[in-house]
mmCIF file of C-alpha atoms and ligand atoms in Angstrom:
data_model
loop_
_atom_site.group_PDB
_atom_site.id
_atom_site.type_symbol
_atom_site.label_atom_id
_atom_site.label_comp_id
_atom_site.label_asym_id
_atom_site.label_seq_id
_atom_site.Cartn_x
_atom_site.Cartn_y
_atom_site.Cartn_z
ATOM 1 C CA UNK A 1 15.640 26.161 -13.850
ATOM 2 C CA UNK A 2 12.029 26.019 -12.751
ATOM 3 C CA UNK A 3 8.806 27.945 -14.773
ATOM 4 C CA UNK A 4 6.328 28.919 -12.551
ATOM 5 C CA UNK A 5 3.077 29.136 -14.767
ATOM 6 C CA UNK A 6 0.435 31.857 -13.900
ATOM 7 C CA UNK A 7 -2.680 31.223 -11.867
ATOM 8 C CA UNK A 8 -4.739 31.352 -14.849
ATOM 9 C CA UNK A 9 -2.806 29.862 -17.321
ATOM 10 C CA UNK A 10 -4.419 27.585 -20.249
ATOM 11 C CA UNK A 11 -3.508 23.869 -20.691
ATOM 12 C CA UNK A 12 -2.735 25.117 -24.639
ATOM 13 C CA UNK A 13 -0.015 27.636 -22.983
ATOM 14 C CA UNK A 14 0.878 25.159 -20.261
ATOM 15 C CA UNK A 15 1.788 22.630 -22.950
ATOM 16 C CA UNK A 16 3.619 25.446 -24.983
ATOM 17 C CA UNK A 17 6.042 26.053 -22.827
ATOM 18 C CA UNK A 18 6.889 22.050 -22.415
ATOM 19 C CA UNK A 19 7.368 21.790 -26.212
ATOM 20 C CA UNK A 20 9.689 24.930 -26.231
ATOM 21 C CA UNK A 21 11.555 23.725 -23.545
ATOM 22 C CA UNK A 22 11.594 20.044 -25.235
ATOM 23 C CA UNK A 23 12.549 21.648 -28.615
ATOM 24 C CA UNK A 24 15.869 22.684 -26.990
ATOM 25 C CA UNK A 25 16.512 19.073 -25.997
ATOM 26 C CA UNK A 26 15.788 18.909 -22.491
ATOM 27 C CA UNK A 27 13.011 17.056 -20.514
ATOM 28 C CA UNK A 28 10.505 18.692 -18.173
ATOM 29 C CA UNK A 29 8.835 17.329 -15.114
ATOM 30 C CA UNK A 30 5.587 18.898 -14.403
ATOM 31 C CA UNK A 31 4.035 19.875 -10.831
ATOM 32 C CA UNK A 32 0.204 20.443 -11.021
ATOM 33 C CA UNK A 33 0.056 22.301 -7.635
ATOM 34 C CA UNK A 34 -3.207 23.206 -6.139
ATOM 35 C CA UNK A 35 -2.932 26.686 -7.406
ATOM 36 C CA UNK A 36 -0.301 27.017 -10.261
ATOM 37 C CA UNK A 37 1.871 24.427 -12.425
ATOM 38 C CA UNK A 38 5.643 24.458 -12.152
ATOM 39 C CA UNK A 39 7.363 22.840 -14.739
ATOM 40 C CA UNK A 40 11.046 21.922 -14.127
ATOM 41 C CA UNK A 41 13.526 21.841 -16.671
ATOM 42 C CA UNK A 42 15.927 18.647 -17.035
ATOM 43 C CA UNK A 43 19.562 18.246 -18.675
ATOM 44 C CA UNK A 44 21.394 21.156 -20.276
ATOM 45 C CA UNK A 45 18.944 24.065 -19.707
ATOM 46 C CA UNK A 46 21.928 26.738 -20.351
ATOM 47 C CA UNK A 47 20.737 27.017 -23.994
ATOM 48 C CA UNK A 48 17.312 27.991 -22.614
ATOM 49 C CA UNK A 49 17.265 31.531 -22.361
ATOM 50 C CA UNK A 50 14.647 32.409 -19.298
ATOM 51 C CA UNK A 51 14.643 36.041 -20.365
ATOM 52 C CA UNK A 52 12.580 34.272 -23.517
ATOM 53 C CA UNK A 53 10.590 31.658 -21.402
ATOM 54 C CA UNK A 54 9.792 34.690 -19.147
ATOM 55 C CA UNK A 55 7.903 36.531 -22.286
ATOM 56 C CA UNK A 56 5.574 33.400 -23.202
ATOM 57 C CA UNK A 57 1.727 33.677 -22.838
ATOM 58 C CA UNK A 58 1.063 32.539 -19.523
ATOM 59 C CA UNK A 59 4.361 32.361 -17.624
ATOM 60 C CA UNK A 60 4.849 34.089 -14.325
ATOM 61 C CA UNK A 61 8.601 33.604 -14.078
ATOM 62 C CA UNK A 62 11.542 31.357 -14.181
ATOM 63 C CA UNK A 63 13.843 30.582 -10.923
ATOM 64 C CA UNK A 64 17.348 29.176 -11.827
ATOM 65 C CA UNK A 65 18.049 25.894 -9.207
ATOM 66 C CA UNK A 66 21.798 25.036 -9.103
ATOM 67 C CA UNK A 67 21.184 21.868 -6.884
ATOM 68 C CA UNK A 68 22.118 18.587 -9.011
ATOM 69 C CA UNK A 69 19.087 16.697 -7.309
ATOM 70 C CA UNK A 70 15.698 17.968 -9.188
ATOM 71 C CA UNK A 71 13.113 15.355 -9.759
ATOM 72 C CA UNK A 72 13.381 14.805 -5.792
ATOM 73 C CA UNK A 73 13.486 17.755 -4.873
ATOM 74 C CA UNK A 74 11.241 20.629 -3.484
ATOM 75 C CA UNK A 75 11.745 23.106 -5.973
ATOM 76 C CA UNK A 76 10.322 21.380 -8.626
ATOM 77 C CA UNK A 77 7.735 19.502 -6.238
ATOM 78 C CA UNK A 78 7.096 21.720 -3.792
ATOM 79 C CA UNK A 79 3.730 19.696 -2.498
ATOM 80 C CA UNK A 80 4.941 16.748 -0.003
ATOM 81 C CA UNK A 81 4.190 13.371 -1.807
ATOM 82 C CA UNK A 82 2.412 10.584 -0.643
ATOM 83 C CA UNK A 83 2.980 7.129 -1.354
ATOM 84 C CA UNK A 84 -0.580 5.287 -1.496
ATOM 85 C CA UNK A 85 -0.292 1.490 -0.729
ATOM 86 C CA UNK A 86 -2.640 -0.870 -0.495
ATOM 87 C CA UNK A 87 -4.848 1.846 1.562
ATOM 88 C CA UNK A 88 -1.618 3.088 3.045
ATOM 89 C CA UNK A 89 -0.418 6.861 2.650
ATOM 90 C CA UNK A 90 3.009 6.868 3.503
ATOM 91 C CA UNK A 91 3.840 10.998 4.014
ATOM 92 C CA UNK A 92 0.079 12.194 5.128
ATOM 93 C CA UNK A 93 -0.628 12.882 8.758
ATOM 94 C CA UNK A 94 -0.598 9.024 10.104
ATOM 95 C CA UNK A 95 2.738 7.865 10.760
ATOM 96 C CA UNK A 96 3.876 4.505 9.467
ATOM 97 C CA UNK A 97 5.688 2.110 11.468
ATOM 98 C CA UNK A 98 7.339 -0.946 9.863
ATOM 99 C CA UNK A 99 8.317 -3.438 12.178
ATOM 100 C CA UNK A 100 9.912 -7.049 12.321
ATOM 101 C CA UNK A 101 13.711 -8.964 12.701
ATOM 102 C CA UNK A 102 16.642 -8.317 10.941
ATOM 103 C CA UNK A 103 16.452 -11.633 9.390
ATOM 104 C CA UNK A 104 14.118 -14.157 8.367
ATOM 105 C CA UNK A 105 15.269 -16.965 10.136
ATOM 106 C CA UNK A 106 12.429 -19.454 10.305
ATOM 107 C CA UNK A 107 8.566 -19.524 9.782
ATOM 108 C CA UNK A 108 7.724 -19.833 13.563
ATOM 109 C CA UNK A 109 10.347 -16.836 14.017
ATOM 110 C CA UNK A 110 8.987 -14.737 11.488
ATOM 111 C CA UNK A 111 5.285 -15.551 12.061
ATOM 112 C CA UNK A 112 5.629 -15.199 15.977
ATOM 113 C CA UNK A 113 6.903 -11.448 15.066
ATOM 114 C CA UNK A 114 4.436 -10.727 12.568
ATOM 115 C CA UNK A 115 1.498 -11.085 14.753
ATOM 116 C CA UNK A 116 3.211 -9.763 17.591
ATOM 117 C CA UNK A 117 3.634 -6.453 16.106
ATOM 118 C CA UNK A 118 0.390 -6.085 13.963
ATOM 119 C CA UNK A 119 -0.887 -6.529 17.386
ATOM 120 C CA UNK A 120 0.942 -3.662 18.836
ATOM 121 C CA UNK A 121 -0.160 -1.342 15.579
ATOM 122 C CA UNK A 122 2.562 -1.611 13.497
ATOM 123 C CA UNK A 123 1.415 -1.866 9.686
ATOM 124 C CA UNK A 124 4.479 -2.781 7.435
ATOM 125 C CA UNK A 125 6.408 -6.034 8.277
ATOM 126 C CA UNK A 126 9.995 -5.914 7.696
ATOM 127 C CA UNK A 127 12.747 -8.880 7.110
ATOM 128 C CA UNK A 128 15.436 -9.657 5.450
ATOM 129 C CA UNK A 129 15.427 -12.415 3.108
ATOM 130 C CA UNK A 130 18.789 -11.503 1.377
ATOM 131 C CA UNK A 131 21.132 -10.164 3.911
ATOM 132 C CA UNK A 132 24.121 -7.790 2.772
ATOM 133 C CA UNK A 133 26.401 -8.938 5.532
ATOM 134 C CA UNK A 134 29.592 -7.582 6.498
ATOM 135 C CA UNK A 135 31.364 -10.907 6.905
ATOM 136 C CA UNK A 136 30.692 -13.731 3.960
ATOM 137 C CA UNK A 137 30.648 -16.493 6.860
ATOM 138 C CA UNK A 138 27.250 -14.429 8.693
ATOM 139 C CA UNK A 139 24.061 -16.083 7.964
ATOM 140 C CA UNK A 140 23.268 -14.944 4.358
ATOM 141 C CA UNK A 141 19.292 -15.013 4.724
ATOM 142 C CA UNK A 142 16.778 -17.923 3.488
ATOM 143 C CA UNK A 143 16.631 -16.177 0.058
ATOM 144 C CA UNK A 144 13.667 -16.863 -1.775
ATOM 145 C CA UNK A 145 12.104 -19.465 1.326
ATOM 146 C CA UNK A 146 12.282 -16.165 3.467
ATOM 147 C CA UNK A 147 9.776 -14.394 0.594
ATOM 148 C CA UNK A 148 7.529 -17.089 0.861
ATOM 149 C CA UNK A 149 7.729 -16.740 4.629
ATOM 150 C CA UNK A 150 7.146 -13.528 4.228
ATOM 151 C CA UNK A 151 3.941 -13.105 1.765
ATOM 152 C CA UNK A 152 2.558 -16.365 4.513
ATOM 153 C CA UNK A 153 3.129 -13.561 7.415
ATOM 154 C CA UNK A 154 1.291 -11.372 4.632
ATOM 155 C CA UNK A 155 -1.442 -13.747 3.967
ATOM 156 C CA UNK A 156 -2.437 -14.392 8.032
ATOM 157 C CA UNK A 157 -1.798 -11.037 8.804
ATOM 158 C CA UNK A 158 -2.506 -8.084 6.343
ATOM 159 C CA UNK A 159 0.692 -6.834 7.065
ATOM 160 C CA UNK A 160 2.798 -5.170 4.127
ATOM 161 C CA UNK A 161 5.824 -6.422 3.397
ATOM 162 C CA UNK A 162 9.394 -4.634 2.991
ATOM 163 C CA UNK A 163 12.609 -6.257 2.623
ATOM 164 C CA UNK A 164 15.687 -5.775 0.555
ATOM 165 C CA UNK A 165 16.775 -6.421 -2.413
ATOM 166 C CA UNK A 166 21.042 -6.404 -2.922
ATOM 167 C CA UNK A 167 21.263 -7.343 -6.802
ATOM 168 C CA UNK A 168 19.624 -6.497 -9.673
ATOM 169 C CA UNK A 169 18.902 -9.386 -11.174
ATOM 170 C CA UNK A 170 16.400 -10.287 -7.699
ATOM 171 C CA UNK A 171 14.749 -7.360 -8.405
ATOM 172 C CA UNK A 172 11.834 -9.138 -10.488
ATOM 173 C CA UNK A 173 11.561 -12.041 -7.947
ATOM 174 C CA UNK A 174 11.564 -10.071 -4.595
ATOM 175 C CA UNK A 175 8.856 -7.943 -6.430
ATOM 176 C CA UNK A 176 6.542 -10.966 -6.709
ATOM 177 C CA UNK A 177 6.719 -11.753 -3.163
ATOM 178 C CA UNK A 178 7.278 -7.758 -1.656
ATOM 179 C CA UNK A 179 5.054 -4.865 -1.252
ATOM 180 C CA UNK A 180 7.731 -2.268 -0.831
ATOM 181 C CA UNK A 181 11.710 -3.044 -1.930
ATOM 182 C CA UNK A 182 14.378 -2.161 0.242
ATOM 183 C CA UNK A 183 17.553 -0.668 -0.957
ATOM 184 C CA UNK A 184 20.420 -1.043 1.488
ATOM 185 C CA UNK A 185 22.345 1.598 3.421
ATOM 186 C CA UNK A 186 25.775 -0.609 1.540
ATOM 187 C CA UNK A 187 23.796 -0.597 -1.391
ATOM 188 C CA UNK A 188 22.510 3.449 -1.521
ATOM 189 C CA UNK A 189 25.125 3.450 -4.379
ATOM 190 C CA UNK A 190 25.017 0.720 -6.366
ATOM 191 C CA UNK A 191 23.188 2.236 -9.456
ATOM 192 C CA UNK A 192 22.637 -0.829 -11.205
ATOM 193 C CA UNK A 193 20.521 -1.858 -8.375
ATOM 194 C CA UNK A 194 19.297 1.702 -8.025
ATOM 195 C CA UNK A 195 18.125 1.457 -12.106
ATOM 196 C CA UNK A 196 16.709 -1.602 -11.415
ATOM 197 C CA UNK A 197 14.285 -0.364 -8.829
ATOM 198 C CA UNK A 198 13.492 2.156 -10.443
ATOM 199 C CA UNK A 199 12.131 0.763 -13.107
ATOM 200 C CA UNK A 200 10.293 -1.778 -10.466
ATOM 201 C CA UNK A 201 6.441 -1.535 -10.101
ATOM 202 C CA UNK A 202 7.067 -0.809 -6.205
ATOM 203 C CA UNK A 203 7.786 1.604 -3.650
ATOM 204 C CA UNK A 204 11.246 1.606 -2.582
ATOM 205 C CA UNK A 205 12.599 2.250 0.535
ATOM 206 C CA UNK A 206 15.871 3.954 0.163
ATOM 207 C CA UNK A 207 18.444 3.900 3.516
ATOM 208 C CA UNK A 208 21.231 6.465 3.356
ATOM 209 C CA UNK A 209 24.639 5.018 3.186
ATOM 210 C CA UNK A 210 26.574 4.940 6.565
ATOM 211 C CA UNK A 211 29.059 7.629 4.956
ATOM 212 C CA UNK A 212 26.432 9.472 2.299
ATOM 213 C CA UNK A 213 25.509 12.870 2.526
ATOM 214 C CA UNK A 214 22.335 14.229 2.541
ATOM 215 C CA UNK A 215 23.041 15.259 -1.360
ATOM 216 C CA UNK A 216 24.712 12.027 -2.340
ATOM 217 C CA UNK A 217 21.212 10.749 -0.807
ATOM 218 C CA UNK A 218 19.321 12.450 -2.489
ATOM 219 C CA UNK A 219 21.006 12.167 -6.154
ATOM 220 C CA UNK A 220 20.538 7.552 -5.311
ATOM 221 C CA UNK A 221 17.238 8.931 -5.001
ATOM 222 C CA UNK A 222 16.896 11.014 -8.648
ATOM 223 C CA UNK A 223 18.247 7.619 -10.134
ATOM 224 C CA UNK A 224 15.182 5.605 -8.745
ATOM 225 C CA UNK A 225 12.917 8.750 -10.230
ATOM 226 C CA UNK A 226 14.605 9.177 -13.101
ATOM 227 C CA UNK A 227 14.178 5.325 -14.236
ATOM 228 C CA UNK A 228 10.272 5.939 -13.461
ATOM 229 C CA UNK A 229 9.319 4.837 -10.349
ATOM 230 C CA UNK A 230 8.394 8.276 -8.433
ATOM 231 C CA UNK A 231 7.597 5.894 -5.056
ATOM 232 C CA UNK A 232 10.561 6.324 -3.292
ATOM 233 C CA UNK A 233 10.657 6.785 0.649
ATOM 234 C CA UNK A 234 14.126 8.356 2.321
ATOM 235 C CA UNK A 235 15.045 6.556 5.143
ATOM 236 C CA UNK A 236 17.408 7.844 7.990
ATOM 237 C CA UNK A 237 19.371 4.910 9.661
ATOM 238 C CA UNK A 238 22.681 6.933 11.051
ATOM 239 C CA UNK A 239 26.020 7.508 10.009
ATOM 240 C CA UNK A 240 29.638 7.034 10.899
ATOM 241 C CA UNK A 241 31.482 8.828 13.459
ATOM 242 C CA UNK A 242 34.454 8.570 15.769
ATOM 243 C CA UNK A 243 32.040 7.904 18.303
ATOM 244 C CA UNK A 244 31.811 4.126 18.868
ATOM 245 C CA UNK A 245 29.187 3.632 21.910
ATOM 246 C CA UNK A 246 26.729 3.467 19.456
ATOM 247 C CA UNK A 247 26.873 1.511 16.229
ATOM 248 C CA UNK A 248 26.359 4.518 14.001
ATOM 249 C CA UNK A 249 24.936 8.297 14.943
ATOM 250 C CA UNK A 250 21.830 9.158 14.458
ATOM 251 C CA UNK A 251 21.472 12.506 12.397
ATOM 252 C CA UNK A 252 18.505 13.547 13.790
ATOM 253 C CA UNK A 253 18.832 16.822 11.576
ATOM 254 C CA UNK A 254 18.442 14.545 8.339
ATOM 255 C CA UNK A 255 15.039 14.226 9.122
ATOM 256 C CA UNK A 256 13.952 18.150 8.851
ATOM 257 C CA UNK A 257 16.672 18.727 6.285
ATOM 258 C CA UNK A 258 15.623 15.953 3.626
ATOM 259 C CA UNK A 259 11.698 16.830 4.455
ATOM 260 C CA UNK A 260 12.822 20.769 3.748
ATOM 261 C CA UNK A 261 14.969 19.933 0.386
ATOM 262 C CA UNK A 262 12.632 17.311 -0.683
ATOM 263 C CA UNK A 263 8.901 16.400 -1.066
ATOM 264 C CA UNK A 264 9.501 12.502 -0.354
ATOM 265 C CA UNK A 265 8.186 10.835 2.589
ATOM 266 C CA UNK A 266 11.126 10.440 5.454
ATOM 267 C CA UNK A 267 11.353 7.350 8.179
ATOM 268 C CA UNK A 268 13.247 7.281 10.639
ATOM 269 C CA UNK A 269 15.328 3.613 11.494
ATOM 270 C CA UNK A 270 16.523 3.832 15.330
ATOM 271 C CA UNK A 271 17.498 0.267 15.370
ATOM 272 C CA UNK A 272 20.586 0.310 12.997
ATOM 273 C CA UNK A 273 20.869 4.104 14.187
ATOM 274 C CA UNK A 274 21.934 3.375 17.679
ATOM 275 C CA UNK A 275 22.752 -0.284 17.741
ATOM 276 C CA UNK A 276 21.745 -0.762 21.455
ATOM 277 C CA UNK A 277 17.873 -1.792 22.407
ATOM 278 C CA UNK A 278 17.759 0.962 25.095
ATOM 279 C CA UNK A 279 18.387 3.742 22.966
ATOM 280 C CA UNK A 280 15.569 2.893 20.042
ATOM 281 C CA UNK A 281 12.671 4.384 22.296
ATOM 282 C CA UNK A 282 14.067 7.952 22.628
ATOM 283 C CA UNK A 283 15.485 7.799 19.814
ATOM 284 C CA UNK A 284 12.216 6.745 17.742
ATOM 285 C CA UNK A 285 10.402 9.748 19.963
ATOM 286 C CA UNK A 286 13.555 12.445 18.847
ATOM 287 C CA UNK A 287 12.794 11.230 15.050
ATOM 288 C CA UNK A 288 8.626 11.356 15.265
ATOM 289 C CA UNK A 289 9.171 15.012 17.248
ATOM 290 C CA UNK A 290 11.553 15.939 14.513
ATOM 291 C CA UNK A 291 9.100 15.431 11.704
ATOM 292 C CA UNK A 292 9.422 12.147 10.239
ATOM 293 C CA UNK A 293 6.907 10.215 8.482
ATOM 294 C CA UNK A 294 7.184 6.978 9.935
ATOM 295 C CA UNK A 295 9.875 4.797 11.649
ATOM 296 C CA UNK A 296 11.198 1.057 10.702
ATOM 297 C CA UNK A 297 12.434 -0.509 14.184
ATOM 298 C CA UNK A 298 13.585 -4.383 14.425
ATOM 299 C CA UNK A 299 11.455 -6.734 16.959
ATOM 300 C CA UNK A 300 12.592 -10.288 17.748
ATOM 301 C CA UNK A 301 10.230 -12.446 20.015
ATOM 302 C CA UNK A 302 13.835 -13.756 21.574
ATOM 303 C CA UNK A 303 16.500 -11.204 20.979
ATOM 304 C CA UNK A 304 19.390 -13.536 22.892
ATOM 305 C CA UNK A 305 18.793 -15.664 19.890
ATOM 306 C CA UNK A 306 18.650 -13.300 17.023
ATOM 307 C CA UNK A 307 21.338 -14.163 14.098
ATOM 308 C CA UNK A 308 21.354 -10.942 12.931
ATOM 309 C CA UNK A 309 21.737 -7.427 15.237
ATOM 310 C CA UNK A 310 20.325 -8.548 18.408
ATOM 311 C CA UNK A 311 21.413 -6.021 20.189
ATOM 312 C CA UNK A 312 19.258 -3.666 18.652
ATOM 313 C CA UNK A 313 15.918 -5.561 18.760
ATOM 314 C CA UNK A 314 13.296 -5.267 20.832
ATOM 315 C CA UNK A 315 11.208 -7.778 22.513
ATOM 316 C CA UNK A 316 7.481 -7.563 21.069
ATOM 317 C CA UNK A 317 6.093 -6.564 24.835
ATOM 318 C CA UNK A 318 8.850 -3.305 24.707
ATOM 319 C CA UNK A 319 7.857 -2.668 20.917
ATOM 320 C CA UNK A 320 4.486 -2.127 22.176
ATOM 321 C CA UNK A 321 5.351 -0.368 24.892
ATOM 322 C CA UNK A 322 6.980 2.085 22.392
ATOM 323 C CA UNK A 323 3.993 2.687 20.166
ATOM 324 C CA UNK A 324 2.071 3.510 23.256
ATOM 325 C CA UNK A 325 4.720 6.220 24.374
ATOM 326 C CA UNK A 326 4.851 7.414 21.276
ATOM 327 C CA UNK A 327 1.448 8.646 20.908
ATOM 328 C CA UNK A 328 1.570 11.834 23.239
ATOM 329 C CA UNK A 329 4.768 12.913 20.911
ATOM 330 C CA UNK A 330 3.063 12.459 17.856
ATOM 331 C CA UNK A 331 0.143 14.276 18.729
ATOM 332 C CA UNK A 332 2.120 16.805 20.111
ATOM 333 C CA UNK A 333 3.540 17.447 16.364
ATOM 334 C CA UNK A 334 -0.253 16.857 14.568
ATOM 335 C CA UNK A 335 0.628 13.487 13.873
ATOM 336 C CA UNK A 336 -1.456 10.217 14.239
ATOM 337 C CA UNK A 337 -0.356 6.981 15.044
HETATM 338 C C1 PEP B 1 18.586 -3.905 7.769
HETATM 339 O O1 PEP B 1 17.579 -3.183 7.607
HETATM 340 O O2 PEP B 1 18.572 -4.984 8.403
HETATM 341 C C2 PEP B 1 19.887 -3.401 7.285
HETATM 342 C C3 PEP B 1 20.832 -4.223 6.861
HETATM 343 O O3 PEP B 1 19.955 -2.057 7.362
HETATM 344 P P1 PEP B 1 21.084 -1.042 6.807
HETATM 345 O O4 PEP B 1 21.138 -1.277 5.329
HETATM 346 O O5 PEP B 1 20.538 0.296 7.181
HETATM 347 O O6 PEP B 1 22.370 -1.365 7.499
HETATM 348 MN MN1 MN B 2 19.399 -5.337 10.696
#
């Protein structure tokens, strides 16, 4: 159940109905909108009559929500959040684009790419350090020589940093070295890792699972809030089908769908999406048309010799080439770039 306060009502009433509510054991998050306060109600609110919330001083009405996701979603947040960043505002009207290999796979590698794409105008560098990879003989990442890689990319730069963190315990130590933490599509359910980020001083990047829905996305993302950190950023990065052209399928409807259900900032990953170079350009323009905040694509100055996903890079000239193309979409849909 939601409250929706009156225009005019008084912090003293405003902070009445939160101690009522906690009374009957159950937590509140609170919305200042621009115009009225909405305060959502948390855990068991079935002993919470809303007939008797309806009759307090200053309450317009109550609206029952049956969805199990509430922190992230609309209802109880109805005003689209940003995510402010070193001077970045991931979810306002400039789109963010994140940009860099799979893999960190060498300081030349990684330092080639970085100033490759800040040339081209992306603003986040992305890399694995830690890879979560299918086969336990792949190339596992540099670990903690890749973060200092990184924060050097950082450093020359002024790049951000993401990159992903697949156990808990790293959360603390890829923290020191990231600016935003990277949760996995094989990890969008691993709620020890999901606790751990969320209880992370940093934004976290959450990628839907290859076979998540949109709700099962959206609860990983109420763990993260729920341990604190209210930074999170929904990513889009396809899901399984029968098809098998393409590496996954892009739902292109995710992007509307989690910006309508929820006030979190959405990117959009064509790489991992499609699987094949020559599809990330349309597909980055179907995802910036379709409303999404930003997009994470993978660059490799030599994709032949990529260890990790290859296929799906893009050479640093096409990457550019990409932003520039882009612009007359975003534009198109009041977007900057
Ligand atoms: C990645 O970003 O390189 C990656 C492993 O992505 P995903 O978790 O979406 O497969
Ligand atoms: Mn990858």
């Amino acid at each position: 159940m939601i409250v929706i306060l009156q225009q005019d009502a008084t912090r003293a009433q405003i902070d009445n109905v939160i101690a009522r509510i906690e009374q009957m054991g159950c937590g509140v998050v609170v919305s200042q909108g621009e115009e009225r306060t909405i305060v959502g109600i948390i855990g068991n609110g079935r002993r919470l009559d809303p007939e008797q919330i309806e009759r307090m001083d200053g309450v317009d009405r109550t609206v029952p929500i049956t969805r199990p996701f509430k922190r992230a979603s609309r209802d109880f947040h109805p005003q689209d959040t940003i995510v402010k960043l070193n001077g970045l505002a991931i979810g306002g009207r400039q789109l963010i684009v994140m940009a860099g290999p799979c893999a960190v796979e060498s300081r030349e590698q990684l330092l080639e790419t970085a100033h490759a794409v800040k040339a081209a105008g992306a603003q986040v560098l992305r890399g694995g350090a830690y890879k979560p990879r299918t086969s336990p003989y792949s190339f596992q990442g540099l670990g903690e020589e890749g973060l200092r890689i990184l924060a050097e990319a950082r450093q020359q730069t002024g790049l951000l940093i993401v990159t992903e963190v697949i156990d808990p315990h790293l959360v603390p130590l890829v923290s020191a070295y990231a600016d935003i933490l990277q949760i996995g599509a094989r990890n969008m359910q691993n709620y020890a890792l999901l606790h751990a980020v969320g209880e992370a001083q940093r934004p976290v990047l959450l990628k839907r699972g290859m076979m998540s829905t949109i709700e099962e996305m959206l609860m990983a993302a109420e763990y993260i809030l729920s341990h604190g950190n209210d930074r999170v950023i929904l990513c889009e990065r396809g899901i399984r089908t029968f098809e098998t052209y393409t590496r996954n399928a892009m739902d292109i409807s995710a992007v509307p769908l989690l910006k309508q259900l929820s006030h979190l900032p959405v990117v959009a990953d064509p790489s991992h999406a499609t699987g094949m170079w020559g599809l990330v350009e349309p597909v980055s323009r179907a995802a910036v048309a379709a409303g999404a905040d930003g997009l994470i694509i993978e660059v490799h100055p030599r994709p032949e010799e990529a260890v990790s996903d290859g296929a799906q890079s893009l050479k640093p000239s096409r990457f550019a080439a990409l932003l520039q193309g882009l612009r007359p979409v975003a534009e198109a849909v009041g977007r900057t770039l």
